[in-house]
Coordinates of C-alpha atoms in Angstrom, one line a residue:
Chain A
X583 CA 0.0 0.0 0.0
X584 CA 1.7 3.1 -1.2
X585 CA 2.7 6.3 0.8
X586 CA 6.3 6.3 -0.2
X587 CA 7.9 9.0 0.3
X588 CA 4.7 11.4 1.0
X589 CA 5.1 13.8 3.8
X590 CA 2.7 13.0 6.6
X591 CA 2.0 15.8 9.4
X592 CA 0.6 13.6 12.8
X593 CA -0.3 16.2 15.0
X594 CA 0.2 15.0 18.7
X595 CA 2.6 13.0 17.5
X596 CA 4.7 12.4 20.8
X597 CA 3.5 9.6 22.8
X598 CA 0.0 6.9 23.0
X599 CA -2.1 6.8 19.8
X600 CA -0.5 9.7 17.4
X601 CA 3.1 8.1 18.1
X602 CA 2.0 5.1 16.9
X603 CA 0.3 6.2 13.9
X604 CA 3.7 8.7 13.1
X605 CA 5.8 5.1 13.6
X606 CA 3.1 3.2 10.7
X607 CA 3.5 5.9 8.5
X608 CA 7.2 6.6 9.2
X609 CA 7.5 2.3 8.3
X610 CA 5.3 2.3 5.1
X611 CA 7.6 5.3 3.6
X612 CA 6.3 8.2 4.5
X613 CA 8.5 11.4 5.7
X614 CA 6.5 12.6 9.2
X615 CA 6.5 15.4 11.1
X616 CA 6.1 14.7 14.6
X617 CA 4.2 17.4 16.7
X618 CA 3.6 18.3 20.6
X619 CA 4.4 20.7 23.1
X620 CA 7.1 18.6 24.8
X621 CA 10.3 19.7 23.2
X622 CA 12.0 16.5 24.6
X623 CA 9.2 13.7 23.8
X624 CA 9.4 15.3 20.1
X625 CA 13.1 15.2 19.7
X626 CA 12.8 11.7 21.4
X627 CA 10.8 10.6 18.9
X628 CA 12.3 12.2 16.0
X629 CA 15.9 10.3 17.5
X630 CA 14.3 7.5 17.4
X631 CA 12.6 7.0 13.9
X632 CA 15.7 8.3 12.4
X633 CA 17.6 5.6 14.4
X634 CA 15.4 3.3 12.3
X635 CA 16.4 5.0 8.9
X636 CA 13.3 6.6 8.4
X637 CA 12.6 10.5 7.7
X638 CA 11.4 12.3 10.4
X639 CA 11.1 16.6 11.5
X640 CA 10.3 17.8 14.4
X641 CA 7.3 20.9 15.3
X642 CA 7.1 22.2 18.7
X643 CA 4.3 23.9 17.8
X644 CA 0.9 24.0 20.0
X645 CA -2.3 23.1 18.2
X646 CA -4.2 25.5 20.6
X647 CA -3.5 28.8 18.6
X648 CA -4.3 29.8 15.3
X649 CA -0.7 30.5 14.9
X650 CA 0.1 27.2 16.0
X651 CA -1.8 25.2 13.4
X652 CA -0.4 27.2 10.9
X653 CA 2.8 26.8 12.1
X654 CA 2.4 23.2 12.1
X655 CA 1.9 23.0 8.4
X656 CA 4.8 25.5 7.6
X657 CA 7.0 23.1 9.9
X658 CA 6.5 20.4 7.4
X659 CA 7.0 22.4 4.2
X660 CA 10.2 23.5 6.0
X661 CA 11.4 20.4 6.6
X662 CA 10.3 18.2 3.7
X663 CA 8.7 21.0 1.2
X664 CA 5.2 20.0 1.2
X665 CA 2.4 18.3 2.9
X666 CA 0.7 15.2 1.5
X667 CA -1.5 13.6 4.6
X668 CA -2.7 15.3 7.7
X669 CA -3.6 13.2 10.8
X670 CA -5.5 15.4 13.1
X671 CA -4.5 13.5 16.1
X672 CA -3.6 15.9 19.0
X673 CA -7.1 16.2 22.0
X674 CA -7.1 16.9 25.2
X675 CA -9.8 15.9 28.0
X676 CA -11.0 16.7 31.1
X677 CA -13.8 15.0 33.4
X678 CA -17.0 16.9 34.9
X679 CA -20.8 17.3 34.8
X680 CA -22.3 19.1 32.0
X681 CA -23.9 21.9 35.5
X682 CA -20.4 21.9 37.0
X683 CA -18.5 23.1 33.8
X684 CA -17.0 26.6 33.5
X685 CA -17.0 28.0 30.4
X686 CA -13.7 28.5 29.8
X687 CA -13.1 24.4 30.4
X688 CA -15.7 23.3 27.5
X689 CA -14.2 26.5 25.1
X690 CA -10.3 24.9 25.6
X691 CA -11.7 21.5 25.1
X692 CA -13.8 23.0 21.7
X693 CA -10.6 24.6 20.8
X694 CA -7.5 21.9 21.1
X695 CA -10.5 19.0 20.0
X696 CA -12.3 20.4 17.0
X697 CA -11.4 24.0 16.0
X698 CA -7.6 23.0 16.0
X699 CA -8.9 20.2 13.2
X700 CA -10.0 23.3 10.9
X701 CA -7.1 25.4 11.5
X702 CA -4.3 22.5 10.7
X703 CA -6.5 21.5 7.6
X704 CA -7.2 25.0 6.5
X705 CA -3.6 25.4 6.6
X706 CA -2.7 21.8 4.5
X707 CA -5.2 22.2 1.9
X708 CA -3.6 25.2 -0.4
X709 CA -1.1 22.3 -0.7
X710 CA -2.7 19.2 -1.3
X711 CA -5.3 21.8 -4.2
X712 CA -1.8 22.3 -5.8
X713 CA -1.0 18.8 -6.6
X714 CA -4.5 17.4 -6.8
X715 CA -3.6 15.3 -3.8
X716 CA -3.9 14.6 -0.4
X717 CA -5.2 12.9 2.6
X718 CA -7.0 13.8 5.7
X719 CA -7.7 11.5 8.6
X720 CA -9.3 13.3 11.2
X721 CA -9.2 11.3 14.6
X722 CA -12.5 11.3 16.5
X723 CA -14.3 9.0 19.2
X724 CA -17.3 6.7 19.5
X725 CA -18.3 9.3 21.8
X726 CA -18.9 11.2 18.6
X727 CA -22.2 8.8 18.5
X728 CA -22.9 7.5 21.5
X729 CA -22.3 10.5 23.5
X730 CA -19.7 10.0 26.7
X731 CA -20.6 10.9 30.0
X732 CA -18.4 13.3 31.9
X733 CA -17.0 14.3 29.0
X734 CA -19.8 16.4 27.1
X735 CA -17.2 18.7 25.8
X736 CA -14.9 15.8 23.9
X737 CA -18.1 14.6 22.8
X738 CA -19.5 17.4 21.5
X739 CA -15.9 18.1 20.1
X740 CA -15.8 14.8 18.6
X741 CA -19.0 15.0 16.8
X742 CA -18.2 18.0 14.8
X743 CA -15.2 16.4 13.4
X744 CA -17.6 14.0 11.8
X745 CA -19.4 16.5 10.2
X746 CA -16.6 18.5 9.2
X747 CA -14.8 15.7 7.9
X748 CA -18.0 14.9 5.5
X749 CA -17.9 18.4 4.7
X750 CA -14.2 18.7 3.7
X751 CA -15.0 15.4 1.6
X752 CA -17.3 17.4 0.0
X753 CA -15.5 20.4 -0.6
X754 CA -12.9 19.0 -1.9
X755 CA -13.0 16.1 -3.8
X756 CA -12.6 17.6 -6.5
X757 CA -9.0 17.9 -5.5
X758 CA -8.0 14.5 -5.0
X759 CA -8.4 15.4 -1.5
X760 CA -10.0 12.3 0.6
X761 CA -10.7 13.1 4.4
X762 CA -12.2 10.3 6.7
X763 CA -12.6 10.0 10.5
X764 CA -11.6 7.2 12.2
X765 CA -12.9 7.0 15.7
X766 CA -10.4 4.2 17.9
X767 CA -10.8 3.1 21.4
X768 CA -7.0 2.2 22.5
X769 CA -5.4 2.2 25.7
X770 CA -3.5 5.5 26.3
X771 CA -1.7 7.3 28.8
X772 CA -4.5 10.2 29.8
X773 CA -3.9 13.4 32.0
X774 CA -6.3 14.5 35.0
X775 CA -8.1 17.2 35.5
X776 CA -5.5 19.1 37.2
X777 CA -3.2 18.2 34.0
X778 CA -1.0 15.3 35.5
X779 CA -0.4 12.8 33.5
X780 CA -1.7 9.5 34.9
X781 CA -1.4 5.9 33.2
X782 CA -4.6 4.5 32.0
X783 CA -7.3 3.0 33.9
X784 CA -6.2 5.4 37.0
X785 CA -9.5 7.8 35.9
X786 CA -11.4 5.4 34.2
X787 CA -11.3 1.3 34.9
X788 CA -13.8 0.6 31.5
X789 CA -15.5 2.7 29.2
X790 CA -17.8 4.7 30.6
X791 CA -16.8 3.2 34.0
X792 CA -14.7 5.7 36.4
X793 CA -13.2 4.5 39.3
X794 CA -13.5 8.4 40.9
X795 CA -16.3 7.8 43.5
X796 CA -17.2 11.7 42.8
X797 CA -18.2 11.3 39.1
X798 CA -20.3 7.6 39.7
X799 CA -23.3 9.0 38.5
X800 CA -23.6 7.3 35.6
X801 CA -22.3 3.9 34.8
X802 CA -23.0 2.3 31.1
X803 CA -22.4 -1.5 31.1
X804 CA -19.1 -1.8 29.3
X805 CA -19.9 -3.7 26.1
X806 CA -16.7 -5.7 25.7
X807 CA -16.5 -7.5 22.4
X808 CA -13.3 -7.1 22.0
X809 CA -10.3 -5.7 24.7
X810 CA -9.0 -2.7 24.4
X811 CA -6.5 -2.2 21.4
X812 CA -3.2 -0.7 21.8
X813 CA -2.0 2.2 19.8
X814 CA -0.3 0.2 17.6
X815 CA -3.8 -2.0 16.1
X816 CA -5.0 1.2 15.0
X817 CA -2.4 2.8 13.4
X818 CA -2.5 0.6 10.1
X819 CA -6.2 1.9 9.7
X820 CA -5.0 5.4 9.3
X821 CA -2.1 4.4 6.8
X822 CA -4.3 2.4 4.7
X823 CA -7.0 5.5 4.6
X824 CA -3.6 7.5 3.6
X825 CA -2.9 5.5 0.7
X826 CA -3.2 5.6 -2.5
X827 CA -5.3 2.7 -2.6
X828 CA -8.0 4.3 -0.6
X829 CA -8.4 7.0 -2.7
X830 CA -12.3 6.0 -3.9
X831 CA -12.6 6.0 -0.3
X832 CA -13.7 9.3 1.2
X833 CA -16.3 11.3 4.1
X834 CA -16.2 7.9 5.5
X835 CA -15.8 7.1 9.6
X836 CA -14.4 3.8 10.4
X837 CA -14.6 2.8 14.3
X838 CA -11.6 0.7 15.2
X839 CA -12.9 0.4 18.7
X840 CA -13.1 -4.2 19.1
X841 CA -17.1 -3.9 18.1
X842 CA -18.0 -1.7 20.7
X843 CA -19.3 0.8 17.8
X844 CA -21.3 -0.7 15.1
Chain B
X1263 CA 0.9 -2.7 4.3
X1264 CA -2.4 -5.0 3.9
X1265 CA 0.6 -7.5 5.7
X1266 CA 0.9 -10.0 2.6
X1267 CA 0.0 -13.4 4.2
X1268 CA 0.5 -16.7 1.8
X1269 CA -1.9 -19.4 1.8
X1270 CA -5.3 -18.1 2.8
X1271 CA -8.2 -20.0 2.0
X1272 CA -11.0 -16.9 0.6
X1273 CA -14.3 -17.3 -0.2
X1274 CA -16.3 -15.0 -3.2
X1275 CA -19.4 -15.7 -4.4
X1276 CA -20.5 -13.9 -7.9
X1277 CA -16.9 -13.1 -8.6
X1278 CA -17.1 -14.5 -12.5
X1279 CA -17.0 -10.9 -13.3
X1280 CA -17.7 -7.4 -12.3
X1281 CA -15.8 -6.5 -8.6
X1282 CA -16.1 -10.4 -7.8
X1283 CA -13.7 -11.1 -10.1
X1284 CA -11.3 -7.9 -9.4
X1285 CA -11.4 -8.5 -5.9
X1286 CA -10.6 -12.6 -6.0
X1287 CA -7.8 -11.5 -8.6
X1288 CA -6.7 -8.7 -5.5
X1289 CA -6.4 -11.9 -3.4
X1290 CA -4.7 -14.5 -5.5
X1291 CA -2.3 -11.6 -6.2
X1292 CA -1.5 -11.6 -2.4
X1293 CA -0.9 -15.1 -2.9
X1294 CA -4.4 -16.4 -1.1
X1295 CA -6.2 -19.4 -2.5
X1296 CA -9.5 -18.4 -3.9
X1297 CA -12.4 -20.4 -4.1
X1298 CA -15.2 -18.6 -6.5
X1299 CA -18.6 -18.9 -7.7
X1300 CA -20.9 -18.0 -10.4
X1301 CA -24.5 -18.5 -10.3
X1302 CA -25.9 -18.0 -14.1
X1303 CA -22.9 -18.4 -16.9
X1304 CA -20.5 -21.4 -16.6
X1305 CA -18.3 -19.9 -19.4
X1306 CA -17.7 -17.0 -17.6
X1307 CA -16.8 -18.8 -14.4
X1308 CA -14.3 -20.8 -16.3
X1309 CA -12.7 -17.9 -18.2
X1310 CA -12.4 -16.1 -14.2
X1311 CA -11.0 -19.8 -12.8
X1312 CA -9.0 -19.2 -15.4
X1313 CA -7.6 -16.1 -14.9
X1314 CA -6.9 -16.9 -11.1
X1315 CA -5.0 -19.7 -12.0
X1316 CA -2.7 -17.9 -13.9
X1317 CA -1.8 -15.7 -10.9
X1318 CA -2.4 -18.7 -8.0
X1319 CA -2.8 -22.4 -9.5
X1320 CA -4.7 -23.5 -6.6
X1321 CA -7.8 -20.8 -7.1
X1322 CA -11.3 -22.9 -8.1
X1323 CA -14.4 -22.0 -8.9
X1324 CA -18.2 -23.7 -8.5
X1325 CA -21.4 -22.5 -10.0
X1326 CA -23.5 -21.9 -7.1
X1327 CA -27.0 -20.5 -6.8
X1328 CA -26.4 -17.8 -3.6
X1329 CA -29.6 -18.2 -2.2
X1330 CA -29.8 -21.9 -2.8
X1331 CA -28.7 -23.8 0.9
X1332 CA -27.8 -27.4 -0.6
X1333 CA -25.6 -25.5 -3.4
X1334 CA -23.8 -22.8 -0.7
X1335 CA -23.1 -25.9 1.7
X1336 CA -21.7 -28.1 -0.9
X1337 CA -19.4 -25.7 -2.2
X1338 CA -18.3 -24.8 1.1
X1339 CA -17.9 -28.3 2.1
X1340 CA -15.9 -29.3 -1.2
X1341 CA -13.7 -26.2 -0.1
X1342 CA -13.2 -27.3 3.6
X1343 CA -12.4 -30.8 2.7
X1344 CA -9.9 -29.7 0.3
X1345 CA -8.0 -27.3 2.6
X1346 CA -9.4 -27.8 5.9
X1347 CA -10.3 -24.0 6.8
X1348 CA -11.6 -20.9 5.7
X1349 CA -10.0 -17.5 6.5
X1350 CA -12.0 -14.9 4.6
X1351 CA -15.3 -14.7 3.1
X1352 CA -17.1 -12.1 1.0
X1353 CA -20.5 -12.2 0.2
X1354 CA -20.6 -10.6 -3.0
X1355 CA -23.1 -12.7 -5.3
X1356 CA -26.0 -10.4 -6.6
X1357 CA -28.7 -9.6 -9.2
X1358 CA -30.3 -6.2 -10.1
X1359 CA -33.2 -5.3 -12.3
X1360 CA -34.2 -1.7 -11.9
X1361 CA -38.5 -1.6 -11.9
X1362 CA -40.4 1.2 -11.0
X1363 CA -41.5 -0.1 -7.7
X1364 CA -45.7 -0.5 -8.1
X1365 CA -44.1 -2.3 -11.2
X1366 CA -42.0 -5.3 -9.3
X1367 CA -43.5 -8.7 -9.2
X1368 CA -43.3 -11.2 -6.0
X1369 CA -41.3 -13.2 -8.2
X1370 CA -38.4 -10.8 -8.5
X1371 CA -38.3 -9.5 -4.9
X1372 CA -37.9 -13.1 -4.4
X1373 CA -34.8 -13.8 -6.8
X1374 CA -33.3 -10.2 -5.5
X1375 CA -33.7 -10.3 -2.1
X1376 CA -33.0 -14.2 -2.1
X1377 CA -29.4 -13.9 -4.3
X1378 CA -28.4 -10.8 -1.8
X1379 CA -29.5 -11.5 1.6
X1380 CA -30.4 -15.1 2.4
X1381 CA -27.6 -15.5 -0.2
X1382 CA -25.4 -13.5 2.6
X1383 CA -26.6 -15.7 4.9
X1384 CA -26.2 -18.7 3.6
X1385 CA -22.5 -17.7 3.8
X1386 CA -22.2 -16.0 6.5
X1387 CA -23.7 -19.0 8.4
X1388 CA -21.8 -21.9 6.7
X1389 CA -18.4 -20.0 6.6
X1390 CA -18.5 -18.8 9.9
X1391 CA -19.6 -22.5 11.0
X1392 CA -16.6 -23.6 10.0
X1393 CA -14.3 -20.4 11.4
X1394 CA -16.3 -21.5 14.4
X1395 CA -15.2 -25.1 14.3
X1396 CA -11.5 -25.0 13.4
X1397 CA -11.2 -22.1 15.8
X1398 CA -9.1 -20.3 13.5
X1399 CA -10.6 -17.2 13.6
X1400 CA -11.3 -14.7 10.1
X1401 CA -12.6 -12.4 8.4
X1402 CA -16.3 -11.9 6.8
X1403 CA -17.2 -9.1 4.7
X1404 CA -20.4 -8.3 3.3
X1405 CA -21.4 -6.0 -0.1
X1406 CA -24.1 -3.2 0.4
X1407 CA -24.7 -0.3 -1.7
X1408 CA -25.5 3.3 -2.0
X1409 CA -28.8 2.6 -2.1
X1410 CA -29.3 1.3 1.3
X1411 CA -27.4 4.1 2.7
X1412 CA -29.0 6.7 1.1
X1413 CA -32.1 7.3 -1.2
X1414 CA -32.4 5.4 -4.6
X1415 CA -35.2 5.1 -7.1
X1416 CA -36.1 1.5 -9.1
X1417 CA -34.5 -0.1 -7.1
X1418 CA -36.5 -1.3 -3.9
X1419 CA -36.0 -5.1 -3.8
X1420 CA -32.2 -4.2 -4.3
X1421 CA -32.0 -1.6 -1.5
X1422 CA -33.7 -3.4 1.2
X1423 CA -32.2 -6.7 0.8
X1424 CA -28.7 -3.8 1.4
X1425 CA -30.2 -2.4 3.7
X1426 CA -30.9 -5.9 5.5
X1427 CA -27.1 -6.6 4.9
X1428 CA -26.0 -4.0 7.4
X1429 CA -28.0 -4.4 9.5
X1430 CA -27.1 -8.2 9.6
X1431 CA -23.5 -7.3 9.1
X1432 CA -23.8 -5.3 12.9
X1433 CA -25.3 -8.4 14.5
X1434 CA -22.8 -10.9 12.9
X1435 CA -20.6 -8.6 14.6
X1436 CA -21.6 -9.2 17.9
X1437 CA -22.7 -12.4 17.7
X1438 CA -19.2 -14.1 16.1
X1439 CA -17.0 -12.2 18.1
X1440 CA -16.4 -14.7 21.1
X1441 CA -15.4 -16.7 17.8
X1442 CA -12.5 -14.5 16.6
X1443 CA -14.4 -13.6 13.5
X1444 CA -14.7 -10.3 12.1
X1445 CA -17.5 -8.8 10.4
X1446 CA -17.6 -5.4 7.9
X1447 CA -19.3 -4.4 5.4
X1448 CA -17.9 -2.4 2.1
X1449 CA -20.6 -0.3 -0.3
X1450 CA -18.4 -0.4 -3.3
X1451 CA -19.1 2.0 -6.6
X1452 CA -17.5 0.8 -9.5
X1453 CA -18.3 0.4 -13.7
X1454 CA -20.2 -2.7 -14.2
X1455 CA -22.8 -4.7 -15.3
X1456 CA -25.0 -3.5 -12.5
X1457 CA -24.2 0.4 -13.0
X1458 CA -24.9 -0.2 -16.5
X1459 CA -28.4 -1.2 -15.8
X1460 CA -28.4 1.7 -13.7
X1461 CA -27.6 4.1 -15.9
X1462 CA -29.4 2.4 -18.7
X1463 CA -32.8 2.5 -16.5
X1464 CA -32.0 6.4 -15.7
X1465 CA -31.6 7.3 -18.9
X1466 CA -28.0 9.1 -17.9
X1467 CA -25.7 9.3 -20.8
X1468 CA -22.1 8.5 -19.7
X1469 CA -20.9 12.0 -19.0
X1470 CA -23.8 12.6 -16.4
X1471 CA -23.2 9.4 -15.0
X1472 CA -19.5 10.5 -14.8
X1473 CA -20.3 14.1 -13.3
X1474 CA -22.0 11.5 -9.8
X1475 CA -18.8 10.7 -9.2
X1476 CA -16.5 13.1 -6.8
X1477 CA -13.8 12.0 -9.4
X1478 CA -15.4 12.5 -12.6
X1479 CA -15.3 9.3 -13.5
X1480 CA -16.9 5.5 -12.3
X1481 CA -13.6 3.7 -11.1
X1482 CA -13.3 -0.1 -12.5
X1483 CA -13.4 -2.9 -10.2
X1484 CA -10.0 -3.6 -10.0
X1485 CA -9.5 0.4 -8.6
X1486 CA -11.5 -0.5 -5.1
X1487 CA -9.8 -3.8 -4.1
X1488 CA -7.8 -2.9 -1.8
X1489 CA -10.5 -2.0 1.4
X1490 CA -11.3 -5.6 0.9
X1491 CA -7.6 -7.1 1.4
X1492 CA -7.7 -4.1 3.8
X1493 CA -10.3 -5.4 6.3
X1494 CA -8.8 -9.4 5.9
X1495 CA -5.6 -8.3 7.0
X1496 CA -3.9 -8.2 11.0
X1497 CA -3.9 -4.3 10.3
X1498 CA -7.7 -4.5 10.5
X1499 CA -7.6 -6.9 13.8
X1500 CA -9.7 -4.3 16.0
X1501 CA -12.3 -3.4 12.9
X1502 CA -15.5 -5.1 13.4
X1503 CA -19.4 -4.4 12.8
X1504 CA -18.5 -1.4 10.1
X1505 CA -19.8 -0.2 7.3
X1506 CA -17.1 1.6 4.9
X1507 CA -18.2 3.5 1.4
X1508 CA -15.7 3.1 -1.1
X1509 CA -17.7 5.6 -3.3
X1510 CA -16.1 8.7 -3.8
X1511 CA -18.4 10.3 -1.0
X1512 CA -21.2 9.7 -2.9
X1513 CA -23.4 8.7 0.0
X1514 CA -21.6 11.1 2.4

């Protein structure tokens, strides 16, 4: 399946699901730029795929800003000249009831989930219109359908990325531009409330389960078909919707979540 | 990518022609043994055995009515007997005959709906019988359409029995997972005897038939292979119970 040589941009590429997806890519051919905050987990990364042979740049760049997104994309045209697939990867999340939300907690969750999707892709397009090619995977969540409790925001967030996945479809076509959604359920690392990062399980024990005696209000039988992936089972997904083999395939969202989406 | 494994025993009905064919030459290619059937044309099931053989010597073919049980099991038991598993199946064997709907007789919602979904059945149930048995696991895919994801005209028999493919396609899901076995669903568009018909029936003339797809133009079979080879593969291990378009957003 053929990405050689394309440039990938992964955002939240450092660590759990977007690492893994950067490391698929980065093994099928494909030149990646990996992206967080964390100057050190990116250079780490960076090390190590290059320690592997394969081509990899690094962008410090937060996907909070407008400035960021932006600066996302230019990072990959300054390190490899272009950009052929985006992977809107990078979320953040926090935990509370819908009537104990501030404001300013659903607006950063809005911003960094969804609105950072528009700005990164906004910012890729010009170059994928140029060559009549590209590819857009746009990570969202089977709380995109199904809702999530505690976590109206994400869910919220996650829902517009379907829609504004179909719509980019849409829009550009045209181009040779596919854009699909893919909505996994793996096991990451995830960071609490108070933005310490915590190993998985510590907040919740099962989907839709939390082990925080404060937020059991609501507890949905875990539907277990499958156990929970790791990264790494869900990365192929995106690098097959990347190729050039999936190009008939487009406004689509695929659930790589074991069956507990269908 | 789609993690080229040797040696797996796949299962395509209707695959004499049309994306049948192109996607049981996709798997040969990756080195699987095929097994095939056609339902109406023996020549054209030979020519197809043919052409698999000349990629992988060990592909076969069987003319098979899809809805008919005694037919499906034979085949499938001829297959197991011969290699002693089955990995992958695809339920692809189907008829269409666009009819205004007040126009359709019981007779042809009975050969429509019959050849797509009892025929999926049939499959689903004897392949994943076996997967069951051997306790090897695999891979079952089913073939919708646009029309059971969105609206179509002339075509009611052939809608609902898609329509009745997803939603059999999401229990199969549940139901076969203790077993190992995945089960998707693909909603292919591509140029055959089928969108023909179509077109034929809508009076379209090639360039407005061209202008419904994204790309300007109806992809061939062998162009839309690959989600099958895709969703058989280790990359796809965590993919059940969907439903993917490989239409050019058409039903987006």
């Amino acid at each position: 399946m053929s990405i050689e040589g394309r440039v990938a941009v992964v955002t939240g590429s450092a660590r759990n699901l977007g690492r893994a997806i950067a490391e698929q890519l980065a093994a099928n051919g494909a030149r990646v730029v990996i992206n967080a905050r964390s100057r050190d987990k990116v250079d780490e990364v960076v090390a190590e795929l290059k320690a592997k042979g394969y081509q990899a740049h690094p962008s410090y760049r937060s996907v909070a800003t407008p400035e960021g997104c932006a600066g996302v994309i230019a990072d990959a045209v300054e390190g490899f000249g272009t950009v052929d697939i985006l992977v809107n990867n990078a979320a953040i999340i926090t935990y509370r009831l819908i009537h104990e939300m501030p404001d300013e907690e659903w607006l950063d969750v809005l911003n960094t989930d969804l609105t950072a999707q528009f700005r990164t892709t906004k910012a890729a397009l010009p170059h994928m219109m140029e060559k009549k090619w590209g590819r857009i995977v746009n990570v969202s969540a089977n709380a995109a359908m199904a809702g999530s409790a505690h976590r109206s925001h994400y869910a919220a967030a996650k829902g517009g990325i379907l829609a504004f996945t179909k719509a980019t479809a849409k829009e550009y076509g045209k181009y040779g531009v596919t854009a699909n959604a893919i909505a996994p359920l793996v096991q990451t690392d995830e960071r609490s409330a108070e933005g310490e990062e915590v190993p998985y399980g510590a907040l919740y024990s099962h989907h839709n389960q939390t082990t925080r005696p404060d937020l059991q209000t609501f507890s949905a039988a875990p539907d277990t078909v499958m156990p929970r992936a790791h990264p790494r089972d869900v990365a192929p997904l995106v690098a097959f919707l990347a190729s050039e083999e999936a190009w008939y395939i487009t406004g689509q969202v695929i659930s790589a979540s074991g069956g507990r989406w269908m | 990518m789609t993690d080229k494994q040797s040696s797996r025993v796949v299962l395509i009905t209707g695959a004499s022609r049309g994306i049948g064919l192109a996607v049981a030459e996709a798997f040969a290619r990756n080195g699987d043994i095929v097994s095939i059937t056609g339902g109406r044309d023996r020549q054209a099931l030979d020519d197809a055995v043919g052409r698999l053989r000349s990629v992988q010597p060990d592909a076969s073919g069987a003319m098979v009515d899809a809805k008919n049980k005694a037919e499906v099991d034979g085949w499938l038991a001829a297959t197991v007997s011969r290699w002693g598993r089955i990995d992958c199946a695809v339920a692809n064997a189907g008829v269409i005959n666009p009819t205004p709907f007040l126009d359709i007789t019981e007779e042809q919602w009975d050969t429509v709906v019959g050849t797509h979904l009892k025929g999926t059945f049939l499959l689903m149930q004897g392949a994943g019988r076996v997967m069951a048995e051997t306790k090897t696991g695999g891979s079952l895919i089913t073939v919708s359409a646009p029309a059971a994801l969105r609206a179509s005209n002339g075509v009611a028999d052939y809608a609902s029995a898609k329509g009745g493919i997803i939603a059999l396609t999401r229990n199969l899901s549940k139901e076969l997972a203790p077993f190992d076995i995945r089960v998707n669903c693909i909603s292919p568009v591509a140029e055959t005897r089928m969108t023909d018909a179509l077109q034929v029936y809508r009076k379209l003339d090639a360039a407005a038939w061209a202008r419904l797809s994204p790309g300007g133009r109806m992809p061939q079979p062998h162009e839309i292979t690959e989600p099958f080879l895709f969703l058989c593969s280790p990359g796809a291990r965590f993919i059940t119970g969907q439903v993917i378009a490989v239409d050019a957003g058409r039903s987006v």
